[in-house]
mmCIF file with all atom_site columns, C-alpha atoms in Angstrom:
data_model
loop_
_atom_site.group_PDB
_atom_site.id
_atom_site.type_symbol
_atom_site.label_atom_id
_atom_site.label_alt_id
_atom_site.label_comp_id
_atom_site.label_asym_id
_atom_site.label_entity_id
_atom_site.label_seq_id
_atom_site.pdbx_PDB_ins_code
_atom_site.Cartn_x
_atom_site.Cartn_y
_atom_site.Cartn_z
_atom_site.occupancy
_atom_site.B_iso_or_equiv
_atom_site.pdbx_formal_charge
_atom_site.auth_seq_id
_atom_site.auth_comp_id
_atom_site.auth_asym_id
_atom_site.auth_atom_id
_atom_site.pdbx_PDB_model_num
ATOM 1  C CA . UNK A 1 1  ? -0.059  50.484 -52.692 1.00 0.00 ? 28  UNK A CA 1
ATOM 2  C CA . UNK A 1 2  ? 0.682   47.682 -50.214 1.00 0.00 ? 29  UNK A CA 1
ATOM 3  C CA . UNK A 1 3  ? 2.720   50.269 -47.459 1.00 0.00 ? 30  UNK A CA 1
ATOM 4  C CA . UNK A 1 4  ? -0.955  52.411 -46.570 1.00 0.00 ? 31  UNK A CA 1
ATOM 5  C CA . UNK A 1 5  ? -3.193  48.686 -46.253 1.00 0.00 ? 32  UNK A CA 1
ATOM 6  C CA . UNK A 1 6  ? -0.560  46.802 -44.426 1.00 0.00 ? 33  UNK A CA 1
ATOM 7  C CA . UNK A 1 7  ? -2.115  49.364 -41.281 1.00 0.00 ? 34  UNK A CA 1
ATOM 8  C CA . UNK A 1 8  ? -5.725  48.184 -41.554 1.00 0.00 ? 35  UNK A CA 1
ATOM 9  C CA . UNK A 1 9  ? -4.531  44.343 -42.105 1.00 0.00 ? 36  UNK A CA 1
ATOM 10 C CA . UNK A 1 10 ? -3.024  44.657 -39.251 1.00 0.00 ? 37  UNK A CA 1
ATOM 11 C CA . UNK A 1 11 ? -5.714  45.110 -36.889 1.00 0.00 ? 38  UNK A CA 1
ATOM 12 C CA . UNK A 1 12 ? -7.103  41.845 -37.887 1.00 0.00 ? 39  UNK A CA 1
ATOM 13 C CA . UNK A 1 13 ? -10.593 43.680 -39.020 1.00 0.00 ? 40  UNK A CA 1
ATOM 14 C CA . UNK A 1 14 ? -9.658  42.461 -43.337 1.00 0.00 ? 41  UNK A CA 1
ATOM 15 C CA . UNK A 1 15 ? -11.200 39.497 -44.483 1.00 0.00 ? 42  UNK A CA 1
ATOM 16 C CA . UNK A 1 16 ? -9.002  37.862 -47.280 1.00 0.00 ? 43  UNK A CA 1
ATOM 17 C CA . UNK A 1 17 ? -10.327 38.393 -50.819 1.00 0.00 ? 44  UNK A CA 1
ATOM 18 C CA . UNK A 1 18 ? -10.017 34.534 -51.600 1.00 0.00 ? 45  UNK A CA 1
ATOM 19 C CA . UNK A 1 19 ? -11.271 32.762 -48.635 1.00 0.00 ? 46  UNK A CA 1
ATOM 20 C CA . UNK A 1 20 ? -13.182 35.311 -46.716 1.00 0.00 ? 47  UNK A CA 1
ATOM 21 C CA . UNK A 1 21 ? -11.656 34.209 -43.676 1.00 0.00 ? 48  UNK A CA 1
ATOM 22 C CA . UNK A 1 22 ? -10.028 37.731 -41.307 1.00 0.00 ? 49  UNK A CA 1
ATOM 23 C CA . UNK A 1 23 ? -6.144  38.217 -42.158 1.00 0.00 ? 50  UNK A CA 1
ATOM 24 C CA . UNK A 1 24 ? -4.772  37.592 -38.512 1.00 0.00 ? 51  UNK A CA 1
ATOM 25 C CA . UNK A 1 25 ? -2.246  40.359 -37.144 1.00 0.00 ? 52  UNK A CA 1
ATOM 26 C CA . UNK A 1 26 ? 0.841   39.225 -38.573 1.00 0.00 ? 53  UNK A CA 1
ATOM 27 C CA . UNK A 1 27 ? 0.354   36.296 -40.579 1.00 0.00 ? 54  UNK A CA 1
ATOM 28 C CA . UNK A 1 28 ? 2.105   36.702 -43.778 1.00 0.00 ? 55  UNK A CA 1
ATOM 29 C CA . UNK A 1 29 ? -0.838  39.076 -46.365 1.00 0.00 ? 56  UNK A CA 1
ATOM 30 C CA . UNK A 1 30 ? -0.295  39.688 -50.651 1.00 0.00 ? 57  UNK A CA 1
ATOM 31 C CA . UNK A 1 31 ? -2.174  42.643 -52.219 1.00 0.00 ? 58  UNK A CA 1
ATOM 32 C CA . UNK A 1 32 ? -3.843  40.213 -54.777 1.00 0.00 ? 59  UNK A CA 1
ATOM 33 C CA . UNK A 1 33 ? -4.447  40.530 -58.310 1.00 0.00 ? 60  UNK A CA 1
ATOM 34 C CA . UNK A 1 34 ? -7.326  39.719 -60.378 1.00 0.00 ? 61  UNK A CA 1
ATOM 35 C CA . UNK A 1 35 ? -6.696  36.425 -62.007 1.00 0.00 ? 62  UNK A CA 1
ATOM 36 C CA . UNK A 1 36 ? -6.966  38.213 -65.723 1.00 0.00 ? 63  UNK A CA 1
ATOM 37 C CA . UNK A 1 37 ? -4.109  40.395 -64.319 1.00 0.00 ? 64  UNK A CA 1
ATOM 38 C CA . UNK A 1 38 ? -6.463  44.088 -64.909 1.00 0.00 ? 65  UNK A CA 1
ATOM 39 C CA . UNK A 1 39 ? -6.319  45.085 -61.158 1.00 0.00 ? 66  UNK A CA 1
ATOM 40 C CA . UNK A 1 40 ? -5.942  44.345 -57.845 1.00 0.00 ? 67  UNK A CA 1
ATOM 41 C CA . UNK A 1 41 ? -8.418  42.719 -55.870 1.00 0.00 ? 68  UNK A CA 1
ATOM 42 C CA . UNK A 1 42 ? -7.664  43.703 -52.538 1.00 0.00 ? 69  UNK A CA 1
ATOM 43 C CA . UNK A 1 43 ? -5.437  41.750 -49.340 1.00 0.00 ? 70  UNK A CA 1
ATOM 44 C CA . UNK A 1 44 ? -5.513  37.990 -49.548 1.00 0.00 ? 71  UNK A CA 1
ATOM 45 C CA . UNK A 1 45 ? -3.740  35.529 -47.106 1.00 0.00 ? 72  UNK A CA 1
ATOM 46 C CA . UNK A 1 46 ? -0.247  34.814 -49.001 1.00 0.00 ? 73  UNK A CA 1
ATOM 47 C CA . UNK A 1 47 ? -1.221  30.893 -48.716 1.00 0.00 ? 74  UNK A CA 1
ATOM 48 C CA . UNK A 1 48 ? -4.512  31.835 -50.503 1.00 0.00 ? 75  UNK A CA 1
ATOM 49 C CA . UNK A 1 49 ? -2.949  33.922 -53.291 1.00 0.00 ? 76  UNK A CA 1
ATOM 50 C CA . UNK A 1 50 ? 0.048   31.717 -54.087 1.00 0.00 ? 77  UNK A CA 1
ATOM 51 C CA . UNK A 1 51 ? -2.721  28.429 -53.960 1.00 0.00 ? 78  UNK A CA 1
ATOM 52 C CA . UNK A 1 52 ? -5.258  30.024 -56.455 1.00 0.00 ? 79  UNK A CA 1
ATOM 53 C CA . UNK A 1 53 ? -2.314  30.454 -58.926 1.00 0.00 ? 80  UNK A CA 1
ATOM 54 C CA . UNK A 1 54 ? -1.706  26.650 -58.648 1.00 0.00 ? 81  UNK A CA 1
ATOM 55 C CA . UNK A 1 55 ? -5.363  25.854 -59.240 1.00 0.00 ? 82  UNK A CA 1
ATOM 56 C CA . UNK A 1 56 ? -5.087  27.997 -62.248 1.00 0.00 ? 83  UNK A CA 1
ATOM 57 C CA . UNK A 1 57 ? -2.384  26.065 -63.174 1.00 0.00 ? 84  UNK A CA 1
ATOM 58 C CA . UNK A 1 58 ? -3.651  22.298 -62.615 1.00 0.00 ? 85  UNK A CA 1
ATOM 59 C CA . UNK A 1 59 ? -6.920  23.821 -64.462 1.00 0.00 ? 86  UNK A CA 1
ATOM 60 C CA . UNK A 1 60 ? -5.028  24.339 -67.709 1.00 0.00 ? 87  UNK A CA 1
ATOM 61 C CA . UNK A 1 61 ? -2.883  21.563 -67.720 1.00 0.00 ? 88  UNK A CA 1
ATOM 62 C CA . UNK A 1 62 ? -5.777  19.220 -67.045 1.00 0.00 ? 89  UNK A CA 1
ATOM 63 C CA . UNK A 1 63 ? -7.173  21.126 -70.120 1.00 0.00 ? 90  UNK A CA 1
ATOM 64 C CA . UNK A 1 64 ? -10.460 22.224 -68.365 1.00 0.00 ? 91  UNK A CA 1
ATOM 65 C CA . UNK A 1 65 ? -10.099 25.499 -70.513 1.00 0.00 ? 92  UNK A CA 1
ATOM 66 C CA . UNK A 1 66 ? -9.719  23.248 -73.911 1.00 0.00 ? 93  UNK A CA 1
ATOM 67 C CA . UNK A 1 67 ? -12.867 20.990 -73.199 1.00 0.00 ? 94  UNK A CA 1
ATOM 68 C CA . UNK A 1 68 ? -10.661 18.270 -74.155 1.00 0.00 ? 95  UNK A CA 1
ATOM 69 C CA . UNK A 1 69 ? -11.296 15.879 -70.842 1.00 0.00 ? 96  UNK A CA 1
ATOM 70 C CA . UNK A 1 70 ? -7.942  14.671 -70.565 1.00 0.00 ? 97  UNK A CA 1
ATOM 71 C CA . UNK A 1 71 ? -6.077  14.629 -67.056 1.00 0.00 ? 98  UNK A CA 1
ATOM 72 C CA . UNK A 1 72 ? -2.909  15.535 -66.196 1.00 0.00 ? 99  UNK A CA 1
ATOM 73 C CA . UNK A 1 73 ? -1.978  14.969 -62.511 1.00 0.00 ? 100 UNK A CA 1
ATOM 74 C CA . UNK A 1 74 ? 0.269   17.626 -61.594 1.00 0.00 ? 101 UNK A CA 1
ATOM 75 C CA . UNK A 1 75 ? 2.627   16.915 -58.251 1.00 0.00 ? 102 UNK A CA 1
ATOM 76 C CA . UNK A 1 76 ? 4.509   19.574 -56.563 1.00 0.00 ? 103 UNK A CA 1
ATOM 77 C CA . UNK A 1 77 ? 8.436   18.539 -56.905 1.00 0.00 ? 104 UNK A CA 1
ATOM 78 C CA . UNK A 1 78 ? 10.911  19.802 -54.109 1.00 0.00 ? 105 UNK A CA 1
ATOM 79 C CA . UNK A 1 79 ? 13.531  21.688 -54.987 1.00 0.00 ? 106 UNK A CA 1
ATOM 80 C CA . UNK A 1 80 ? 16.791  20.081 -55.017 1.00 0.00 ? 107 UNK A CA 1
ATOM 81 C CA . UNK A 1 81 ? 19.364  22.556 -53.477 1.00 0.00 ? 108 UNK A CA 1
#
C-alpha cells in the first residue's frame, strides 16, 4: 500500500494526516493508522505518527481514559546499549 503513495509524497504536494503540515521530498513519511487500529488514515510525517502513539500512551497512564485524576509523569529512558 505504501510502494504506489511513496510517488505522490514525494513531490512534496501531501499534507501529513496528523499535523497538516506538507511531507517534504524526502523526509522520513509512515502510512498511518487510525488510532482504534480499523484503517489507515493516510501519509503522516514518521515524527508525527511515532509522537501521537506516545500521547496515547501518557493519556492512559495518566488515567485520562479512567476519570480517575491521578498523574503519572512518564519520561522517555535511553536505551542502554
Amino acid at each position: 500500500m505504501r510502494r504506489p503513495l511513496d510517488a505522490v509524497v514525494q513531490t512534496g504536494t501531501v499534507a501529513c494526516v496528523r499535523c497538516g503540515e506538507l511531507i517534504q521530498p524526502s523526509t522520513p513519511w509512515h502510512l498511518d493508522h487510525r488510532d482504534d487500529g480499523r484503517g489507515w488514515l493516510g501519509p503522516s510525517h514518521a515524527s508525527c505518527n511515532a509522537g501521537a502513539g506516545w500521547e496515547r500512551m501518557v493519556a492512559s497512564a495518566n488515567g485520562s481514559h479512567l476519570g480517575t485524576g491521578s498523574r503519572i509523569d512518564l519520561e522517555e529512558k535511553p536505551y542502554k546499549w
